[in-house]
Coordinates of C-alpha atoms and ligand atoms in Angstrom, one line a residue:
M1 CA -24.9 4.3 22.6
R2 CA -26.0 1.7 20.7
S3 CA -23.9 -0.8 20.2
P4 CA -23.4 -1.7 16.6
V5 CA -23.6 -6.4 17.2
V6 CA -27.2 -7.0 17.9
K7 CA -27.7 -10.7 18.4
K8 CA -30.4 -13.0 17.4
E9 CA -31.1 -16.6 18.5
R10 CA -34.4 -16.9 15.7
S11 CA -33.8 -19.5 13.0
P12 CA -30.4 -18.8 12.1
I13 CA -29.0 -19.6 8.4
F14 CA -26.3 -17.5 8.2
D15 CA -22.8 -17.2 10.5
L16 CA -23.0 -13.6 9.8
V17 CA -25.1 -10.8 8.5
L18 CA -24.5 -7.3 7.7
R19 CA -27.9 -5.4 7.6
N20 CA -28.4 -1.9 6.2
A21 CA -25.3 -1.4 4.5
R22 CA -24.7 1.1 0.7
L23 CA -23.4 -0.3 -1.7
D24 CA -22.9 1.5 -5.3
G25 CA -25.9 3.7 -3.8
Q26 CA -28.0 0.9 -2.7
A27 CA -29.4 -0.5 0.1
V28 CA -28.2 -4.1 1.1
D29 CA -27.7 -7.1 3.7
V30 CA -24.4 -9.1 3.5
A31 CA -24.4 -12.6 4.3
V32 CA -21.8 -14.9 5.6
Q33 CA -21.2 -18.2 5.9
D34 CA -18.3 -20.3 6.5
G35 CA -16.0 -17.4 6.1
R36 CA -17.2 -16.7 2.9
I37 CA -19.7 -14.0 1.4
A38 CA -22.9 -16.1 0.9
A39 CA -25.1 -13.7 -0.4
I40 CA -25.7 -9.8 -1.0
G41 CA -29.3 -8.2 -1.6
Q42 CA -31.9 -7.1 0.1
S43 CA -33.4 -9.3 3.3
V44 CA -31.0 -12.2 2.7
G45 CA -32.3 -13.9 5.6
Q46 CA -31.3 -14.3 9.4
G47 CA -28.0 -14.4 11.2
R48 CA -26.4 -15.9 13.9
Q49 CA -25.0 -12.8 14.6
E50 CA -25.9 -9.2 13.1
I51 CA -24.1 -6.0 12.3
D52 CA -26.7 -3.2 11.8
A53 CA -24.5 -1.2 9.3
Q54 CA -27.2 2.4 9.8
G55 CA -26.6 2.5 6.3
R56 CA -22.9 3.9 5.8
M57 CA -21.1 2.0 2.8
V58 CA -19.7 -1.2 3.0
S59 CA -16.3 -1.8 1.0
P60 CA -13.3 -4.3 0.0
P61 CA -10.9 -4.0 2.2
L62 CA -8.1 -1.1 2.6
I63 CA -4.7 -2.2 0.8
E64 CA -1.3 -1.6 1.3
S65 CA 0.5 -1.4 -1.8
H66 CA 3.8 -0.4 -0.4
V67 CA 5.7 0.1 3.1
H68 CA 8.9 -0.8 5.0
L69 CA 7.8 -2.8 8.3
D70 CA 11.3 -3.7 9.1
T71 CA 12.3 0.4 9.5
T72 CA 8.7 1.3 11.1
L73 CA 8.1 2.5 14.6
T74 CA 11.8 3.8 14.8
A75 CA 11.6 7.7 14.9
G76 CA 13.4 9.5 17.3
E77 CA 15.4 6.6 17.3
P78 CA 18.5 7.2 18.2
K79 CA 17.7 10.7 16.8
W80 CA 15.3 12.4 15.0
N81 CA 15.2 13.4 11.6
E82 CA 15.9 17.2 11.8
S83 CA 16.3 18.2 8.2
G84 CA 13.7 15.7 6.6
T85 CA 15.7 14.5 4.0
L86 CA 16.5 11.1 2.5
F87 CA 20.0 11.5 2.8
E88 CA 20.1 12.3 7.1
G89 CA 16.7 9.6 6.9
I90 CA 19.6 7.1 5.5
A91 CA 22.3 8.1 8.1
T92 CA 19.5 8.2 10.9
W93 CA 18.9 4.5 9.9
A94 CA 21.9 3.3 9.6
L95 CA 22.9 4.5 13.2
R96 CA 19.6 2.5 13.9
K97 CA 20.4 -0.6 11.8
E98 CA 23.8 -1.4 14.7
S99 CA 20.8 -2.5 17.4
L100 CA 18.5 -4.5 14.7
T101 CA 17.6 -7.7 16.4
E102 CA 14.9 -10.3 14.9
D103 CA 12.4 -9.5 18.2
D104 CA 13.1 -5.9 17.7
V105 CA 11.6 -6.0 14.2
I106 CA 8.8 -8.5 15.0
R107 CA 7.3 -6.7 17.6
R108 CA 7.2 -3.2 15.6
A109 CA 6.3 -4.4 12.2
T110 CA 3.5 -6.5 14.0
E111 CA 2.3 -3.4 16.1
L112 CA 1.7 -1.1 12.8
L113 CA -0.3 -4.6 11.0
R114 CA -2.5 -4.1 14.0
W115 CA -2.8 -0.7 13.5
Q116 CA -3.3 -1.1 10.2
A117 CA -6.3 -4.5 10.5
A118 CA -8.1 -2.0 13.2
Q119 CA -8.5 0.4 10.4
G120 CA -9.3 -2.1 7.2
V121 CA -6.4 -2.6 5.9
L122 CA -6.5 -6.8 5.7
Y123 CA -3.9 -6.9 2.3
V124 CA 0.0 -5.4 2.7
R125 CA 2.9 -5.7 0.9
S126 CA 6.1 -4.6 2.8
H127 CA 9.4 -4.1 1.4
V128 CA 12.3 -6.0 3.7
D129 CA 15.8 -4.5 3.8
T130 CA 18.1 -7.6 2.1
T131 CA 21.7 -6.1 2.2
D132 CA 22.7 -7.4 5.6
P133 CA 24.9 -10.4 5.5
D134 CA 22.9 -12.1 8.4
L135 CA 19.3 -11.0 6.9
T136 CA 18.4 -9.9 9.9
A137 CA 15.2 -8.3 9.2
V138 CA 13.9 -11.1 6.6
K139 CA 14.0 -13.8 8.8
A140 CA 12.1 -11.4 11.2
M141 CA 9.6 -10.9 9.2
L142 CA 9.2 -13.9 7.4
K143 CA 7.8 -15.1 11.0
V144 CA 5.9 -12.0 10.6
K145 CA 4.0 -13.0 7.7
E146 CA 3.3 -16.6 9.5
N147 CA 2.2 -14.6 12.9
V148 CA -0.6 -13.1 11.2
K149 CA -1.9 -14.6 9.3
G150 CA -5.7 -14.9 9.8
L151 CA -5.2 -11.0 10.2
V152 CA -3.4 -10.0 7.4
D153 CA -2.4 -11.2 3.9
L154 CA 0.8 -10.3 4.2
Q155 CA 3.6 -10.0 1.4
L156 CA 7.2 -9.4 1.5
V157 CA 9.0 -7.7 -0.9
A158 CA 13.4 -8.8 -0.8
F159 CA 14.3 -5.1 -1.0
P160 CA 18.0 -4.7 -1.8
Q161 CA 18.0 -1.1 0.0
E162 CA 22.2 -0.3 -0.8
G163 CA 22.1 -2.3 -4.9
I164 CA 22.3 -5.8 -5.7
L165 CA 25.9 -4.7 -7.4
S166 CA 26.6 -1.7 -5.5
Y167 CA 26.8 -4.0 -2.1
P168 CA 28.7 -6.6 -1.0
R169 CA 27.1 -10.3 -1.9
G170 CA 23.8 -8.3 -3.3
A171 CA 22.9 -10.5 -5.5
E172 CA 23.3 -13.7 -3.7
L173 CA 21.4 -12.2 -0.4
L174 CA 19.1 -11.2 -2.5
E175 CA 18.3 -15.3 -4.0
E176 CA 18.6 -16.1 -0.1
A177 CA 15.6 -14.2 0.8
L178 CA 13.6 -15.7 -2.4
R179 CA 15.0 -19.0 -0.6
L180 CA 13.9 -18.4 2.5
G181 CA 10.5 -17.5 1.4
V182 CA 10.2 -13.9 0.8
D183 CA 7.5 -13.7 -2.2
V184 CA 8.7 -10.9 -4.3
V185 CA 11.8 -9.7 -6.1
G186 CA 12.9 -6.6 -5.4
G187 CA 15.6 -3.8 -6.6
I188 CA 16.5 -0.2 -6.2
P189 CA 18.6 0.3 -9.6
H190 CA 18.8 4.5 -9.0
Y191 CA 20.9 3.5 -6.6
E192 CA 23.2 1.7 -7.9
L193 CA 26.9 3.3 -8.4
T194 CA 26.8 3.7 -11.9
R195 CA 23.9 3.8 -15.0
D196 CA 25.3 0.4 -16.6
M197 CA 25.1 -1.0 -13.0
G198 CA 21.8 0.3 -12.5
A199 CA 20.5 -1.0 -15.7
E200 CA 22.0 -4.7 -15.2
S201 CA 20.6 -5.1 -11.4
V202 CA 17.0 -4.8 -13.2
K203 CA 18.2 -7.6 -15.6
I204 CA 19.3 -9.6 -12.2
A205 CA 16.2 -8.9 -10.6
F206 CA 14.1 -10.4 -13.4
T207 CA 16.5 -13.4 -14.2
L208 CA 15.7 -14.4 -10.5
A209 CA 12.1 -13.7 -10.7
E210 CA 11.9 -16.2 -14.2
K211 CA 14.0 -18.4 -12.1
Y212 CA 11.6 -18.9 -9.1
D213 CA 8.5 -17.9 -10.6
R214 CA 8.1 -14.6 -8.5
P215 CA 6.5 -11.4 -9.3
I216 CA 8.6 -8.5 -9.2
D217 CA 8.1 -4.8 -7.5
I218 CA 11.2 -2.8 -8.2
H219 CA 12.2 0.6 -6.6
C220 CA 12.4 2.6 -9.7
D221 CA 13.7 6.2 -10.1
E222 CA 13.2 7.4 -6.7
T223 CA 14.7 10.6 -7.3
D224 CA 14.1 13.9 -9.5
D225 CA 17.1 13.5 -11.3
P226 CA 15.1 13.7 -15.1
Q227 CA 18.2 11.4 -16.6
S228 CA 16.8 8.7 -14.4
R229 CA 15.5 6.3 -16.3
F230 CA 15.3 2.6 -15.1
L231 CA 11.5 2.7 -15.8
E232 CA 12.3 2.0 -19.7
V233 CA 14.9 -1.0 -18.8
V234 CA 12.0 -2.3 -16.4
A235 CA 9.2 -1.9 -19.1
A236 CA 11.6 -3.5 -21.6
E237 CA 12.4 -6.4 -20.0
T238 CA 8.6 -6.8 -18.9
I239 CA 7.8 -6.9 -22.2
R240 CA 10.7 -9.2 -23.1
S241 CA 9.9 -11.7 -20.2
G242 CA 5.8 -11.5 -20.7
M243 CA 5.6 -11.0 -17.3
G244 CA 3.0 -7.7 -17.8
R245 CA 0.9 -7.5 -14.5
R246 CA 3.4 -9.4 -12.2
V247 CA 5.4 -6.3 -12.8
T248 CA 5.3 -3.3 -10.2
A249 CA 7.6 -0.1 -10.7
S250 CA 7.2 1.5 -7.0
H251 CA 7.9 5.4 -6.8
T252 CA 9.2 6.6 -10.4
T253 CA 9.2 10.2 -8.9
A254 CA 12.0 10.8 -12.0
F255 CA 8.6 10.3 -14.2
G256 CA 7.3 13.9 -12.6
S257 CA 10.8 15.3 -14.2
Y258 CA 11.0 13.9 -17.5
D259 CA 10.9 16.3 -20.4
D260 CA 6.9 15.7 -21.8
A261 CA 8.6 14.5 -25.0
Y262 CA 10.4 11.2 -23.5
A263 CA 7.3 11.0 -21.2
F264 CA 4.9 10.7 -24.0
K265 CA 6.8 8.4 -25.8
L266 CA 7.7 6.0 -22.8
M267 CA 3.9 6.1 -21.5
G268 CA 3.5 3.9 -25.1
F269 CA 6.4 1.8 -24.1
L270 CA 4.7 1.2 -20.2
Q271 CA 0.9 0.3 -22.0
R272 CA 2.4 -2.5 -24.2
A273 CA 4.4 -3.5 -20.7
D274 CA 0.7 -3.2 -18.8
L275 CA 2.7 -3.4 -15.5
N276 CA 1.9 -1.5 -12.4
F277 CA 2.6 1.5 -10.3
V278 CA 3.0 1.9 -6.6
A279 CA 2.7 5.9 -5.7
N280 CA 3.8 7.2 -2.3
P281 CA 2.1 10.7 -2.1
L282 CA 2.1 11.5 1.8
V283 CA 6.6 10.5 1.4
N284 CA 7.4 11.5 -2.3
I285 CA 6.1 14.9 -1.2
T286 CA 7.9 15.1 1.4
L287 CA 11.5 13.5 0.1
Q288 CA 11.4 14.7 -3.6
G289 CA 11.9 18.3 -4.8
R290 CA 14.1 19.1 -1.7
M291 CA 16.9 20.4 -3.6
D292 CA 14.6 22.9 -5.4
T293 CA 14.3 26.3 -4.4
Y294 CA 11.6 27.9 -6.4
P295 CA 9.3 26.8 -8.2
K296 CA 9.7 23.4 -6.5
R297 CA 8.6 20.2 -7.8
R298 CA 6.0 17.9 -6.6
G299 CA 8.0 14.7 -7.1
M300 CA 5.8 12.6 -7.6
T301 CA 5.4 10.2 -10.5
R302 CA 2.7 11.0 -13.2
V303 CA -0.2 9.4 -11.5
K304 CA -3.2 11.2 -13.1
E305 CA -1.4 10.6 -17.0
L306 CA -0.9 6.6 -16.3
W307 CA -4.8 6.8 -14.6
Q308 CA -5.6 8.5 -17.6
N309 CA -3.8 6.3 -20.3
G310 CA -5.3 2.8 -18.6
L311 CA -2.4 1.8 -16.7
N312 CA -3.0 0.1 -13.2
V313 CA -2.0 2.6 -10.3
S314 CA -2.3 1.5 -6.8
L315 CA -0.7 3.5 -3.2
G316 CA 1.8 2.8 -0.5
Y317 CA 2.2 4.5 3.0
D318 CA 5.9 4.0 2.2
D319 CA 6.8 5.2 6.0
V320 CA 5.1 5.2 8.9
M321 CA 6.9 6.7 11.9
D322 CA 10.5 6.3 10.6
P323 CA 13.5 7.7 9.8
W324 CA 11.9 9.3 6.1
Y325 CA 8.7 9.9 7.6
S326 CA 8.2 10.6 11.3
L327 CA 4.4 11.0 11.3
G328 CA 1.6 8.5 10.3
T329 CA -0.7 5.6 11.8
G330 CA -1.1 3.5 8.5
N331 CA -4.8 4.4 7.6
M332 CA -4.7 3.9 4.0
L333 CA -7.1 7.1 3.1
Q334 CA -4.3 9.6 4.2
P335 CA -2.2 8.6 0.8
A336 CA -5.3 8.5 -1.0
H337 CA -6.4 12.3 0.6
M338 CA -2.8 13.1 -0.4
A339 CA -3.0 11.5 -4.0
V340 CA -6.2 13.8 -4.6
H341 CA -4.6 16.8 -3.8
V342 CA -0.8 16.2 -5.4
A343 CA -1.9 14.5 -8.8
Q344 CA -4.7 17.2 -8.9
M345 CA -7.4 14.8 -9.1
T346 CA -10.2 16.6 -7.5
G347 CA -12.5 15.9 -10.3
R348 CA -15.6 13.8 -8.8
K349 CA -14.6 10.8 -11.3
E350 CA -10.9 11.6 -9.8
V351 CA -11.6 11.6 -6.6
M352 CA -13.3 8.2 -6.9
A353 CA -10.0 6.7 -9.0
C354 CA -7.8 7.7 -6.0
Y355 CA -10.4 5.6 -3.6
D356 CA -9.5 2.5 -6.1
M357 CA -6.0 3.1 -5.9
V358 CA -5.9 1.9 -2.1
T359 CA -8.7 -1.1 -3.1
R360 CA -9.3 -2.5 -6.1
N361 CA -6.6 -1.4 -8.0
A362 CA -3.9 -2.1 -5.0
A363 CA -5.6 -6.0 -5.6
R364 CA -4.4 -6.3 -9.0
T365 CA -0.8 -4.7 -8.1
L366 CA -0.6 -7.6 -5.3
G367 CA -1.7 -10.0 -7.6
V368 CA -5.0 -11.1 -4.9
Q369 CA -7.8 -10.4 -7.2
D370 CA -9.0 -13.4 -7.6
R371 CA -10.2 -13.9 -3.9
Y372 CA -10.9 -10.5 -3.1
G373 CA -14.1 -8.0 -3.8
L374 CA -17.6 -8.2 -2.5
A375 CA -19.0 -11.4 -4.8
V376 CA -21.2 -14.2 -3.7
G377 CA -18.4 -17.1 -3.4
R378 CA -15.3 -14.6 -2.2
P379 CA -13.7 -14.5 1.5
A380 CA -15.8 -12.6 3.6
D381 CA -13.6 -9.6 3.7
F382 CA -14.7 -6.3 4.0
I383 CA -15.2 -3.2 5.8
V384 CA -18.1 -0.7 6.8
L385 CA -16.9 3.1 6.4
D386 CA -18.8 5.8 8.0
A387 CA -19.7 8.0 5.1
Q388 CA -22.3 7.7 1.8
D389 CA -19.6 6.3 -1.3
A390 CA -16.2 7.2 -1.8
W391 CA -15.9 10.6 -2.6
D392 CA -17.4 10.9 1.0
V393 CA -14.7 8.6 2.5
L394 CA -12.0 10.5 1.1
R395 CA -13.8 14.5 1.9
R396 CA -13.9 13.3 5.7
L397 CA -10.9 10.9 5.8
A398 CA -14.1 8.7 7.2
T399 CA -14.2 6.6 10.4
V400 CA -13.9 2.6 9.3
T401 CA -16.9 1.3 11.6
T402 CA -16.3 -2.1 11.2
V403 CA -13.7 -4.6 10.1
V404 CA -14.4 -8.3 9.2
K405 CA -11.7 -10.8 8.3
G406 CA -12.5 -14.3 7.0
G407 CA -16.6 -14.1 8.3
R408 CA -15.5 -12.4 12.1
P409 CA -16.0 -9.2 13.0
I410 CA -12.4 -8.2 14.2
A411 CA -12.6 -4.3 14.7
E412 CA -14.9 -1.6 15.3
A413 CA -14.9 1.8 15.4
T414 CA -16.8 4.7 17.1
P415 CA -17.2 8.1 14.8
P416 CA -16.1 11.2 16.7
E417 CA -19.1 12.9 17.7
V418 CA -19.0 16.8 17.6
R419 CA -21.4 18.9 19.3
L420 CA -21.1 22.6 19.0
L421 CA -23.1 24.8 21.6
G422 CA -25.1 21.8 22.2
E423 CA -26.4 20.8 18.4
R424 CA -24.7 17.8 16.7
V425 CA -22.3 19.2 13.8
T426 CA -22.3 15.9 10.9
F427 CA -20.4 17.3 8.5
Q428 CA -22.9 16.6 6.1
R429 CA -25.1 18.9 3.5
Ligands
FE2_1 FE1 10.0 2.9 -0.4

């Protein structure tokens, strides 16, 4: 088997050259110098190190817009969630939380980030539970963020799992997490004890965001209840504060159950607010619709309609091997593949759009557009996928064969070679 890394000694110009890659249907080389992209084009010159992409697609890295790293890799501890419901998940986590330590969180979160980096996921936004008088997970995740610098760009959201107003000192703990250095303000209005408390909790989140100059990412209306209407409160606060693209509404699964007349009116307000949306198709399709018999709702927000109306939508895994979702590897192509199906985005442009939701749209959600993308002068963070284009990536859930971070190749993988009766099967027409 030929190694994709080829050493060259003569007249080096660049630190690294990615040779024979495919970008927007064109064959290109990508040259890297001092950790940044120095040139993109044909025959860009020599590199001290060269990687042969073998005609495969080059892409900016994958982005995880929404995951819970403090709960990850705990599935089965101390028991499995056999019913698979949100409620047994909460009860199971309450048992696991009793033995939570900083070292425990650091070990598990770091391991999942290693899995993600190995699969080309170089930007991650993780929620971290602040409803704990000791803020154990917050302190642990701040250490993880420092430890993984140079490998993964990790953002943390202060997430009040049990409520800002419904948990003792919930607002104080949320603010303390921001003072300790957590990047983004969170919320969970649909889980507050009353509708009024839910609306008030959104206002508290915006007040804190304005006070500490932080973005907002709220778990909003993660329920099938068509009466859960906190998204309109988030939109109103976004318009009032002018925070626009610094605001993200995560999940918004109730939007999938709203009456069409209300949904149509709301869509106009959302466009005016110009906020971001994060859907979590793997977990939404699994946890929502559980109270339905048949017909059974899909329990996902209106991804296709948000996209058609020009709103920014990105995707998250949400949970990887925890009490709410026991499967997963953190590969962001999996939620993108699921979004194609759950949102019925099977048109060619629609499939491509689902790839955008785990790359450039997600860069906007995380507010990293100024340092993300394949362009001269940008940080040399990119991946090579064993595919022709984004459609092909999602069709075959392509292997990420090379991951480059800051100009340094950090991961490589060989696509599986399949043989039938001695002959190679490529799954290509
Ligand atoms: Fe979540």
